[in-house]
Amino acid sequence: MWSGWWLWALVAVCTAADTFLEEAKRIMQDTPVIDGHNDLPWQLLKMFNNQLQNKSADLNTLNNTHTNIEKLRAGRVGAQFWSAYTPCDTQNKDAVKRTLEQMDVVHRMCQLYPETFVCVTNSSGIRQAFQEGKVASLIGVEGGHSIDSSLGVLRALYHLGMRYLTLTHSCNTPWADNWLVDRGDDDAHSQGLSPFGQLVLKELNRLGVMVDLAHVSVATMKAALNQSLAPVIFSHSSAFALCHHKRNVPDDVLRLVNQTGSLVMVNFYNEYVSCNSNATLSQVADHLDYIKKIAGAGAVGFGGDYDGVSSLPKGLEDVSKYPDLIAELLKRQWTEEEVRGALANNLLRVFEEVEKVSRHTQIPEEKPISLDELEGSCRTTYGYSSGPSLQHQAWALLATPCLLLLSQRLL
Ligand SMILES: *[C@@H]1O[C@H](CO)[C@@H](O)[C@H](O)[C@H]1NC(C)=O
Ligand SMILES: *[C@@H]1O[C@H](CO)[C@@H](O)[C@H](O)[C@H]1NC(C)=O
Ligand SMILES: *[C@@H]1O[C@H](CO)[C@@H](O)[C@H](O)[C@H]1NC(C)=O
Ligand SMILES: *[C@@H]1O[C@H](CO)[C@@H](O)[C@H](O)[C@H]1NC(C)=O
Ligand SMILES: *[C@@H]1O[C@H](CO)[C@@H](O)[C@H](O)[C@H]1NC(C)=O
Ligand SMILES: *[C@@H]1O[C@H](CO)[C@@H](O)[C@H](O)[C@H]1NC(C)=O
Ligand SMILES: [Zn+2]
């Protein structure tokens, strides 16, 4: 008798769990997940120096990464912001070249696997890819150092498909501060956004590029949330209240996210989920619940950070696991509409707002950053040195060792 009861209870529990998973998969048939951040391009650089023709780089069989074609299909991933990432040690060196190469490798992924990936640059492209059952592929440039403090480079990256720019990675740029400032490991430099940083933001708004606040300091978050004409995103960040890591988003910022109709795409990295080297799917769901509670159901999304992190929660080991996470949300009584929002509709809403705010007919910002704000000694100074201001020229000479050397030789 007892064992009979036990068996029935087990069957009931299992059937309920199956039902949530089935329901998740049904929803994801027409609303697949849009993930905010995946570092597969970085893995392709590290493992194959971006040589996609290498037999081992075949994305159908690649198996030591969190991401491959089969896993994307199983995970019902319908759109992916691929990260064009170059580490902070390339700042003031070859950051722009490295960024271009990571953007190029995404374009070549689309070319090599046209039945799986379609490179798109706007919200209607994402919707179209959903219809075609392909993975809409977009590019997020991860780190303001990638523009080398140049609005010209920013615009060129836009033309190559950049649709979000993370204002910093884990280093300050001359115009925006990163999260290490809040941990006391870097000095505050721009107090949020410098005047040039504000021009960067303005230009992103004008072009229709989403502003990404993952990795930035709280002061930078607040400045951007205050000044952006369109909602912004956190492409891969979680809730600070649940894990006191400075990469996460604190409550007061979550309230600004709500007020501005912005979006937090939750990062799955164990260290941001549990502040510990291990974590679970359920703890990720806790972050989603929490952000929903503070910022609203319209402010939640997914930014797994797959292939960019060294550990992932039990139950979310690779990109194939998304349906299990959706099943967990359904179990926690998220409505179908809320789930569809988190999966795709919230990002689409933000992206469409950003597109609406864009003004391609408006004159581009032209004011260069002042020479003395730049660091590093490897740039030439064309344009600056022949400028009208002699005083500026003197400053430039003082500011750059390369030029100092040059001037000594001339003397
Ligand atoms: C392909 O990539 C693997 C792993 O990086 C490497 O060992 C191998 O030499 C590469 N093959 C070719 C033909 O470049
Ligand atoms: C992983 O891929 C490598 C290279 O394609 C292959 O030799 C190996 O058998 C694969 N392992 C599994 C478990 O599929
Ligand atoms: C979206 O991008 C496609 C190219 O992928 C382009 O043909 C289309 O005109 C764009 N739509 C809008 C509304 O800009
Ligand atoms: C930005 O901050 C200023 C000054 O604190 C405030 O008056 C304004 O309402 C804020 N704007 C937005 C959009 O948050
Ligand atoms: C989680 O990690 C901590 C140390 O990082 C360890 O003490 C603990 O046993 C781990 N828990 C599980 C369930 O693995
Ligand atoms: C912001 O909060 C209000 C009140 O809780 C809610 O109605 C609204 O949907 C939230 N906005 C978003 C984007 O979720
Ligand atoms: Zn990151």
Coordinates of C-alpha atoms and ligand atoms in Angstrom, one line a residue:
M1 CA 0.0 0.0 0.0
W2 CA 2.6 2.5 1.1
S3 CA 4.9 1.8 -1.8
G4 CA 1.9 2.1 -4.1
W5 CA 1.1 5.6 -2.7
W6 CA 4.7 6.6 -3.0
L7 CA 4.8 5.4 -6.6
W8 CA 1.7 7.4 -7.5
A9 CA 3.2 10.6 -5.9
L10 CA 6.3 10.1 -7.9
V11 CA 4.4 9.7 -11.1
A12 CA 2.4 12.8 -10.3
V13 CA 5.5 14.9 -9.6
C14 CA 7.2 13.6 -12.7
T15 CA 4.2 14.2 -14.9
A16 CA 3.9 17.8 -13.6
A17 CA 7.6 18.4 -14.3
D18 CA 7.2 17.0 -17.8
T19 CA 4.2 19.2 -18.4
F20 CA 6.1 22.3 -17.5
L21 CA 8.9 21.3 -19.9
E22 CA 6.4 20.5 -22.6
E23 CA 4.7 23.8 -22.0
A24 CA 8.1 25.6 -22.2
K25 CA 8.9 23.9 -25.5
R26 CA 5.5 24.8 -26.9
I27 CA 6.0 28.5 -26.0
M28 CA 9.5 28.5 -27.4
Q29 CA 8.3 27.2 -30.7
D30 CA 7.1 30.6 -31.7
T31 CA 9.0 32.6 -29.1
P32 CA 12.5 31.3 -29.0
V33 CA 15.1 32.8 -26.7
I34 CA 17.0 35.9 -27.6
D35 CA 20.3 35.7 -25.7
G36 CA 22.1 38.9 -24.9
H37 CA 25.7 37.7 -24.7
N38 CA 27.7 34.7 -26.0
D39 CA 31.4 34.6 -26.4
L40 CA 31.7 31.8 -29.0
P41 CA 33.7 34.2 -31.3
W42 CA 36.3 34.5 -28.6
Q43 CA 36.6 30.7 -28.3
L44 CA 37.0 30.5 -32.1
L45 CA 39.9 33.0 -31.8
K46 CA 41.5 31.2 -28.9
M47 CA 41.1 27.7 -30.3
F48 CA 41.5 28.2 -34.1
N49 CA 42.8 31.7 -34.6
N50 CA 39.4 32.3 -36.3
Q51 CA 40.1 29.7 -38.9
L52 CA 36.6 28.3 -39.4
Q53 CA 37.7 25.9 -42.2
N54 CA 39.7 23.9 -39.7
K55 CA 37.9 20.5 -39.4
S56 CA 37.9 20.7 -35.6
A57 CA 36.2 24.1 -35.8
D58 CA 33.1 22.6 -37.4
L59 CA 30.2 24.1 -35.5
N60 CA 28.1 21.0 -36.0
T61 CA 30.6 18.8 -34.1
L62 CA 32.5 21.2 -31.9
N63 CA 31.9 19.8 -28.5
N64 CA 34.3 21.3 -25.9
T65 CA 32.4 24.6 -26.0
H66 CA 29.0 25.6 -24.4
T67 CA 27.7 26.5 -27.8
N68 CA 27.4 24.5 -31.1
I69 CA 24.7 24.2 -33.7
E70 CA 23.0 21.2 -32.1
K71 CA 22.9 22.8 -28.7
L72 CA 21.5 26.0 -30.1
R73 CA 18.7 24.0 -31.7
A74 CA 18.0 22.0 -28.6
G75 CA 18.0 25.3 -26.6
R76 CA 15.5 26.9 -28.9
V77 CA 17.9 29.9 -29.4
G78 CA 16.3 32.1 -32.0
A79 CA 18.5 35.1 -31.8
Q80 CA 22.0 35.6 -30.4
F81 CA 24.0 38.7 -29.7
W82 CA 27.5 37.4 -30.4
S83 CA 30.1 39.2 -28.5
A84 CA 32.9 41.0 -30.4
Y85 CA 35.3 41.0 -27.5
T86 CA 38.9 42.0 -27.2
P87 CA 40.5 42.1 -23.8
C88 CA 41.5 45.3 -22.0
D89 CA 45.2 44.7 -22.6
T90 CA 44.5 45.6 -26.2
Q91 CA 43.4 49.1 -25.1
N92 CA 45.7 51.7 -26.7
K93 CA 47.2 48.9 -28.8
D94 CA 45.4 46.8 -31.4
A95 CA 41.9 46.9 -29.9
V96 CA 40.3 48.2 -33.1
K97 CA 41.9 45.5 -35.3
R98 CA 41.0 42.8 -32.9
T99 CA 37.4 44.0 -32.7
L100 CA 37.1 44.1 -36.5
E101 CA 38.4 40.5 -36.6
Q102 CA 35.8 39.3 -34.1
M103 CA 33.1 41.0 -36.1
D104 CA 34.4 39.4 -39.3
V105 CA 34.3 35.9 -37.7
V106 CA 30.6 36.4 -36.9
H107 CA 29.9 37.4 -40.5
R108 CA 31.8 34.3 -41.7
M109 CA 29.8 32.1 -39.4
C110 CA 26.7 33.3 -41.1
Q111 CA 28.2 32.7 -44.5
L112 CA 29.5 29.2 -43.7
Y113 CA 26.3 28.0 -42.0
P114 CA 23.5 29.8 -43.9
E115 CA 21.0 27.1 -43.0
T116 CA 21.6 27.8 -39.3
F117 CA 22.6 31.5 -38.9
V118 CA 21.4 34.6 -40.6
C119 CA 23.2 37.8 -39.8
V120 CA 20.7 40.6 -39.1
T121 CA 20.9 44.1 -37.9
N122 CA 17.4 45.1 -36.8
S123 CA 14.3 43.9 -34.9
S124 CA 12.4 43.0 -38.1
G125 CA 15.4 40.8 -39.0
I126 CA 15.0 39.0 -35.7
R127 CA 11.3 38.4 -36.3
Q128 CA 12.0 37.2 -39.8
A129 CA 14.6 34.7 -38.6
F130 CA 12.1 33.4 -36.0
Q131 CA 9.8 32.6 -38.9
E132 CA 12.5 30.9 -40.9
G133 CA 13.7 28.9 -37.9
K134 CA 17.2 30.3 -38.1
V135 CA 19.4 31.8 -35.4
A136 CA 19.3 35.6 -36.0
S137 CA 22.9 36.7 -35.4
L138 CA 23.7 40.1 -34.2
I139 CA 26.9 41.7 -32.9
G140 CA 27.5 43.3 -29.5
V141 CA 30.8 45.0 -29.1
E142 CA 32.0 44.3 -25.5
G143 CA 34.0 47.2 -24.3
G144 CA 34.3 50.9 -25.0
H145 CA 38.1 50.5 -25.6
S146 CA 37.1 48.9 -28.9
I147 CA 36.3 52.4 -30.4
D148 CA 39.7 53.8 -29.3
S149 CA 37.9 57.0 -28.2
S150 CA 36.8 57.8 -31.8
L151 CA 33.3 58.6 -33.0
G152 CA 34.5 57.8 -36.5
V153 CA 35.4 54.2 -35.4
L154 CA 32.1 54.0 -33.5
R155 CA 30.2 54.8 -36.7
A156 CA 32.3 52.4 -38.8
L157 CA 31.5 49.6 -36.3
Y158 CA 27.9 50.5 -36.6
H159 CA 28.1 50.1 -40.4
L160 CA 29.7 46.6 -39.9
G161 CA 26.7 45.5 -37.7
M162 CA 27.4 46.6 -34.1
R163 CA 24.0 46.9 -32.4
Y164 CA 25.1 47.2 -28.9
L165 CA 28.2 48.7 -27.3
T166 CA 29.1 47.8 -23.8
L167 CA 30.5 51.1 -22.6
T168 CA 33.4 49.5 -20.8
H169 CA 34.8 46.0 -20.2
S170 CA 36.8 45.5 -17.0
C171 CA 38.9 48.7 -17.5
N172 CA 38.2 52.4 -17.6
T173 CA 38.2 54.1 -21.0
P174 CA 39.2 57.7 -21.1
W175 CA 35.5 58.5 -21.1
A176 CA 33.6 55.9 -18.9
D177 CA 34.3 54.1 -15.7
N178 CA 34.1 50.3 -15.1
W179 CA 32.8 48.2 -12.2
L180 CA 36.3 47.7 -10.7
V181 CA 36.0 51.3 -9.6
D182 CA 33.2 50.3 -7.3
R183 CA 35.3 47.5 -5.8
G184 CA 38.1 50.0 -5.1
D185 CA 40.5 48.4 -7.6
D186 CA 40.4 51.2 -10.2
D187 CA 40.3 54.9 -9.6
A188 CA 37.2 56.8 -10.6
H189 CA 38.2 58.8 -13.7
S190 CA 35.1 60.0 -15.5
Q191 CA 32.6 60.2 -12.6
G192 CA 30.2 58.1 -14.7
L193 CA 30.5 59.6 -18.2
S194 CA 33.0 62.3 -19.2
P195 CA 31.8 65.0 -21.6
F196 CA 33.2 62.8 -24.5
G197 CA 31.4 59.8 -23.0
Q198 CA 28.2 61.8 -23.2
L199 CA 28.9 62.4 -26.9
V200 CA 29.4 58.6 -27.4
L201 CA 26.0 58.0 -25.8
K202 CA 24.4 60.6 -27.9
E203 CA 25.9 59.1 -31.1
L204 CA 24.7 55.6 -30.1
N205 CA 21.2 57.0 -29.7
R206 CA 21.4 58.7 -33.0
L207 CA 22.6 55.6 -34.8
G208 CA 20.2 53.2 -33.1
V209 CA 22.8 51.2 -31.3
M210 CA 21.8 49.8 -27.9
V211 CA 23.7 51.1 -24.9
D212 CA 24.9 48.1 -22.8
L213 CA 25.7 48.7 -19.1
A214 CA 27.1 45.3 -18.2
H215 CA 30.7 45.8 -16.7
V216 CA 30.3 49.6 -16.0
S217 CA 30.4 51.3 -12.6
V218 CA 27.2 52.3 -10.8
A219 CA 27.9 56.0 -11.6
T220 CA 28.2 55.2 -15.3
M221 CA 25.0 53.1 -15.1
K222 CA 23.1 56.1 -13.6
A223 CA 24.6 58.6 -16.0
A224 CA 23.6 56.5 -19.0
L225 CA 20.2 55.7 -17.7
N226 CA 19.6 59.4 -17.1
Q227 CA 20.9 60.6 -20.4
S228 CA 19.9 58.0 -22.9
L229 CA 17.0 59.0 -25.1
A230 CA 16.1 55.3 -25.5
P231 CA 15.9 52.3 -23.0
V232 CA 19.3 50.6 -22.4
I233 CA 20.3 47.0 -21.7
F234 CA 22.5 45.1 -19.3
S235 CA 23.4 42.3 -21.8
H236 CA 24.8 40.0 -19.1
S237 CA 24.4 41.0 -15.5
S238 CA 22.4 39.7 -12.5
A239 CA 20.9 41.0 -9.3
F240 CA 23.2 42.5 -6.7
A241 CA 20.8 42.0 -3.8
L242 CA 21.1 38.2 -4.3
C243 CA 24.8 38.1 -4.8
H244 CA 26.9 41.1 -3.7
H245 CA 29.2 41.1 -6.7
K246 CA 29.9 44.5 -8.2
R247 CA 29.2 43.2 -11.8
N248 CA 25.6 42.8 -10.7
V249 CA 22.8 45.5 -10.8
P250 CA 21.9 47.1 -7.4
D251 CA 18.3 47.8 -6.4
D252 CA 18.3 51.6 -7.0
V253 CA 19.5 51.0 -10.5
L254 CA 16.8 48.3 -11.0
R255 CA 14.3 50.9 -10.2
L256 CA 15.7 53.2 -12.9
V257 CA 15.6 50.3 -15.2
N258 CA 11.9 50.1 -14.5
Q259 CA 11.3 53.8 -15.0
T260 CA 13.2 53.9 -18.3
G261 CA 11.7 50.7 -19.7
S262 CA 15.2 49.2 -19.9
L263 CA 16.2 45.5 -19.6
V264 CA 18.5 43.3 -17.5
M265 CA 19.5 40.1 -19.3
V266 CA 20.6 37.7 -16.5
N267 CA 24.1 36.3 -16.4
F268 CA 24.5 32.6 -15.5
Y269 CA 28.1 32.7 -14.3
N270 CA 28.3 31.0 -11.0
E271 CA 30.3 33.8 -9.4
Y272 CA 27.5 36.3 -10.2
V273 CA 24.6 34.0 -9.4
S274 CA 25.7 32.6 -6.0
C275 CA 28.9 34.5 -5.3
N276 CA 30.4 31.0 -5.1
S277 CA 32.1 28.6 -7.5
N278 CA 28.9 26.5 -7.7
A279 CA 25.3 27.4 -8.4
T280 CA 22.1 25.9 -9.6
L281 CA 19.4 26.5 -12.2
S282 CA 17.0 27.3 -9.4
Q283 CA 19.3 30.1 -8.2
V284 CA 19.3 31.6 -11.6
A285 CA 15.5 31.5 -11.5
D286 CA 15.8 33.4 -8.2
H287 CA 17.6 36.2 -10.0
L288 CA 14.9 36.3 -12.6
D289 CA 12.2 36.4 -10.0
Y290 CA 14.0 39.2 -8.1
I291 CA 14.5 41.4 -11.1
K292 CA 10.9 40.8 -12.1
K293 CA 9.8 41.9 -8.6
I294 CA 11.9 45.1 -8.5
A295 CA 12.1 46.2 -12.1
G296 CA 9.0 44.5 -13.6
A297 CA 8.3 41.5 -15.8
G298 CA 9.1 43.7 -18.8
A299 CA 12.6 44.3 -17.6
V300 CA 13.8 40.7 -17.6
G301 CA 15.9 38.8 -20.1
F302 CA 18.6 36.2 -20.6
G303 CA 22.3 36.9 -21.2
G304 CA 23.9 33.5 -20.3
D305 CA 27.5 34.6 -21.0
Y306 CA 28.1 31.1 -22.5
D307 CA 31.6 30.5 -23.7
G308 CA 32.7 33.5 -21.8
V309 CA 32.8 32.0 -18.3
S310 CA 34.6 29.2 -16.5
S311 CA 31.7 27.8 -14.5
L312 CA 28.0 27.4 -15.0
P313 CA 25.1 26.4 -12.8
K314 CA 24.1 22.8 -12.4
G315 CA 21.2 22.3 -14.9
L316 CA 22.4 25.2 -17.2
E317 CA 25.7 23.7 -18.4
D318 CA 25.3 24.8 -22.1
V319 CA 23.0 26.6 -24.4
S320 CA 20.8 23.6 -24.9
K321 CA 19.3 24.0 -21.4
Y322 CA 17.1 27.1 -21.9
P323 CA 13.8 25.1 -22.0
D324 CA 14.6 23.7 -18.5
L325 CA 15.0 27.3 -17.2
I326 CA 11.7 28.3 -18.8
A327 CA 10.0 25.2 -17.3
E328 CA 11.2 26.4 -13.9
L329 CA 9.7 29.9 -14.4
L330 CA 6.4 28.3 -15.4
K331 CA 6.6 26.2 -12.3
R332 CA 7.0 29.4 -10.4
Q333 CA 3.8 30.7 -11.9
W334 CA 5.2 33.1 -14.4
T335 CA 2.4 33.7 -16.9
E336 CA 2.9 32.8 -20.5
E337 CA 3.1 36.5 -21.4
E338 CA 5.8 37.1 -18.8
V339 CA 7.8 34.1 -20.1
R340 CA 7.4 35.3 -23.7
G341 CA 8.6 38.7 -22.5
A342 CA 11.7 37.4 -20.9
L343 CA 12.4 35.1 -23.9
A344 CA 12.2 37.7 -26.6
N345 CA 9.5 40.3 -26.4
N346 CA 11.2 42.5 -23.9
L347 CA 14.4 42.7 -26.0
L348 CA 12.4 43.3 -29.1
R349 CA 10.5 46.2 -27.3
V350 CA 13.8 47.8 -26.3
F351 CA 15.4 47.3 -29.7
E352 CA 12.4 48.8 -31.4
E353 CA 12.4 51.8 -29.1
V354 CA 16.1 52.3 -29.8
E355 CA 15.4 52.1 -33.6
K356 CA 12.6 54.6 -33.2
V357 CA 14.8 57.1 -31.4
S358 CA 17.5 56.8 -34.0
R359 CA 17.9 59.8 -36.3
H360 CA 20.1 59.0 -39.3
T361 CA 19.3 62.3 -40.9
Q362 CA 20.6 64.2 -38.0
I363 CA 24.2 65.5 -38.3
P364 CA 26.8 63.2 -36.8
E365 CA 28.8 64.3 -33.8
E366 CA 32.2 65.5 -35.0
K367 CA 34.0 66.8 -32.0
P368 CA 37.1 64.6 -31.4
I369 CA 38.3 63.7 -27.9
S370 CA 41.0 66.1 -26.8
L371 CA 44.5 64.7 -27.3
D372 CA 45.5 65.0 -23.7
E373 CA 42.6 62.7 -22.7
L374 CA 44.2 59.8 -24.7
E375 CA 46.6 57.5 -23.1
G376 CA 49.2 55.3 -24.7
S377 CA 52.1 56.3 -26.9
C378 CA 51.5 54.5 -30.1
R379 CA 49.0 56.8 -31.9
T380 CA 49.9 59.3 -34.5
T381 CA 48.4 62.7 -34.0
Y382 CA 47.3 63.7 -37.5
G383 CA 44.5 66.2 -37.5
Y384 CA 45.4 67.4 -34.0
S385 CA 48.9 68.7 -34.6
S386 CA 48.0 70.8 -37.6
G387 CA 45.0 72.3 -35.8
P388 CA 44.7 76.0 -35.4
S389 CA 45.5 76.2 -31.7
L390 CA 49.2 76.5 -30.9
Q391 CA 48.4 76.1 -27.2
H392 CA 46.7 72.8 -28.0
Q393 CA 49.8 71.8 -30.0
A394 CA 52.0 72.5 -27.1
W395 CA 49.8 70.3 -24.8
A396 CA 49.9 67.5 -27.4
L397 CA 53.7 67.6 -27.4
L398 CA 53.8 67.4 -23.7
A399 CA 51.2 64.6 -23.6
T400 CA 52.7 62.1 -25.9
P401 CA 56.1 60.5 -25.4
C402 CA 56.3 59.6 -29.1
L403 CA 56.0 63.2 -30.1
L404 CA 58.5 64.3 -27.4
L405 CA 61.0 61.9 -28.9
L406 CA 60.3 63.2 -32.3
S407 CA 60.6 66.8 -31.2
Q408 CA 64.0 66.0 -29.7
R409 CA 65.2 64.5 -32.9
L410 CA 64.0 67.6 -34.8
L411 CA 65.9 69.8 -32.3
Ligands
LIG1 C1 43.0 23.0 -36.2 O1 42.9 23.4 -34.9 C2 43.5 22.5 -34.0 C3 43.2 23.0 -32.6 O2 43.6 24.3 -32.4 C4 45.0 22.5 -34.2 O3 45.7 21.6 -33.4 C5 45.3 22.1 -35.7 O4 46.6 22.2 -36.0 C6 44.5 22.9 -36.6 N1 44.6 22.3 -38.0 C7 45.0 23.1 -39.0 C8 45.0 22.3 -40.3 O5 45.3 24.2 -38.9
LIG2 C1 34.4 15.8 -29.8 O1 34.9 16.2 -31.0 C2 36.2 15.6 -31.4 C3 36.7 16.4 -32.6 O2 35.7 16.5 -33.6 C4 35.9 14.2 -31.6 O3 37.1 13.5 -31.9 C5 35.4 13.5 -30.3 O4 35.0 12.2 -30.5 C6 34.1 14.3 -29.9 N1 33.7 13.8 -28.6 C7 32.4 13.5 -28.3 C8 32.1 13.1 -26.9 O5 31.5 13.7 -29.1
LIG3 C1 16.3 45.5 -41.6 O1 17.4 45.0 -42.1 C2 17.2 44.4 -43.4 C3 18.5 43.8 -43.9 O2 18.8 42.7 -43.0 C4 16.8 45.5 -44.4 O3 16.5 44.9 -45.7 C5 15.5 46.1 -43.9 O4 15.2 47.2 -44.7 C6 15.7 46.6 -42.4 N1 14.5 47.1 -41.9 C7 14.3 48.3 -41.4 C8 12.9 48.6 -40.9 O5 15.2 49.1 -41.3
LIG4 C1 18.3 63.1 -15.0 O1 18.8 63.8 -13.9 C2 18.3 65.1 -13.7 C3 19.1 65.7 -12.5 O2 19.2 64.8 -11.4 C4 16.9 65.0 -13.4 O3 16.3 66.2 -13.2 C5 16.2 64.3 -14.6 O4 14.8 64.1 -14.4 C6 16.8 63.0 -15.0 N1 16.3 62.5 -16.2 C7 16.0 61.3 -16.4 C8 15.5 60.9 -17.8 O5 16.1 60.4 -15.6
LIG5 C1 30.1 24.7 -3.5 O1 31.4 25.2 -3.4 C2 31.9 25.4 -2.1 C3 33.2 26.1 -2.2 O2 33.3 26.9 -3.3 C4 32.0 24.1 -1.4 O3 32.4 24.3 -0.1 C5 30.7 23.3 -1.4 O4 30.8 22.0 -0.9 C6 30.1 23.3 -2.8 N1 28.8 22.7 -2.8 C7 28.4 21.7 -3.6 C8 27.0 21.3 -3.5 O5 29.1 21.3 -4.5
LIG6 C1 7.7 49.1 -14.0 O1 6.9 48.9 -12.8 C2 5.5 49.1 -13.0 C3 4.9 49.1 -11.6 O2 5.3 47.9 -10.9 C4 5.0 48.1 -13.9 O3 3.6 48.3 -14.1 C5 5.7 48.1 -15.2 O4 5.3 47.1 -16.1 C6 7.2 48.0 -15.0 N1 8.0 48.2 -16.2 C7 8.6 47.2 -16.9 C8 9.4 47.5 -18.1 O5 8.5 46.1 -16.5
ZN7 ZN 31.4 40.3 -20.1

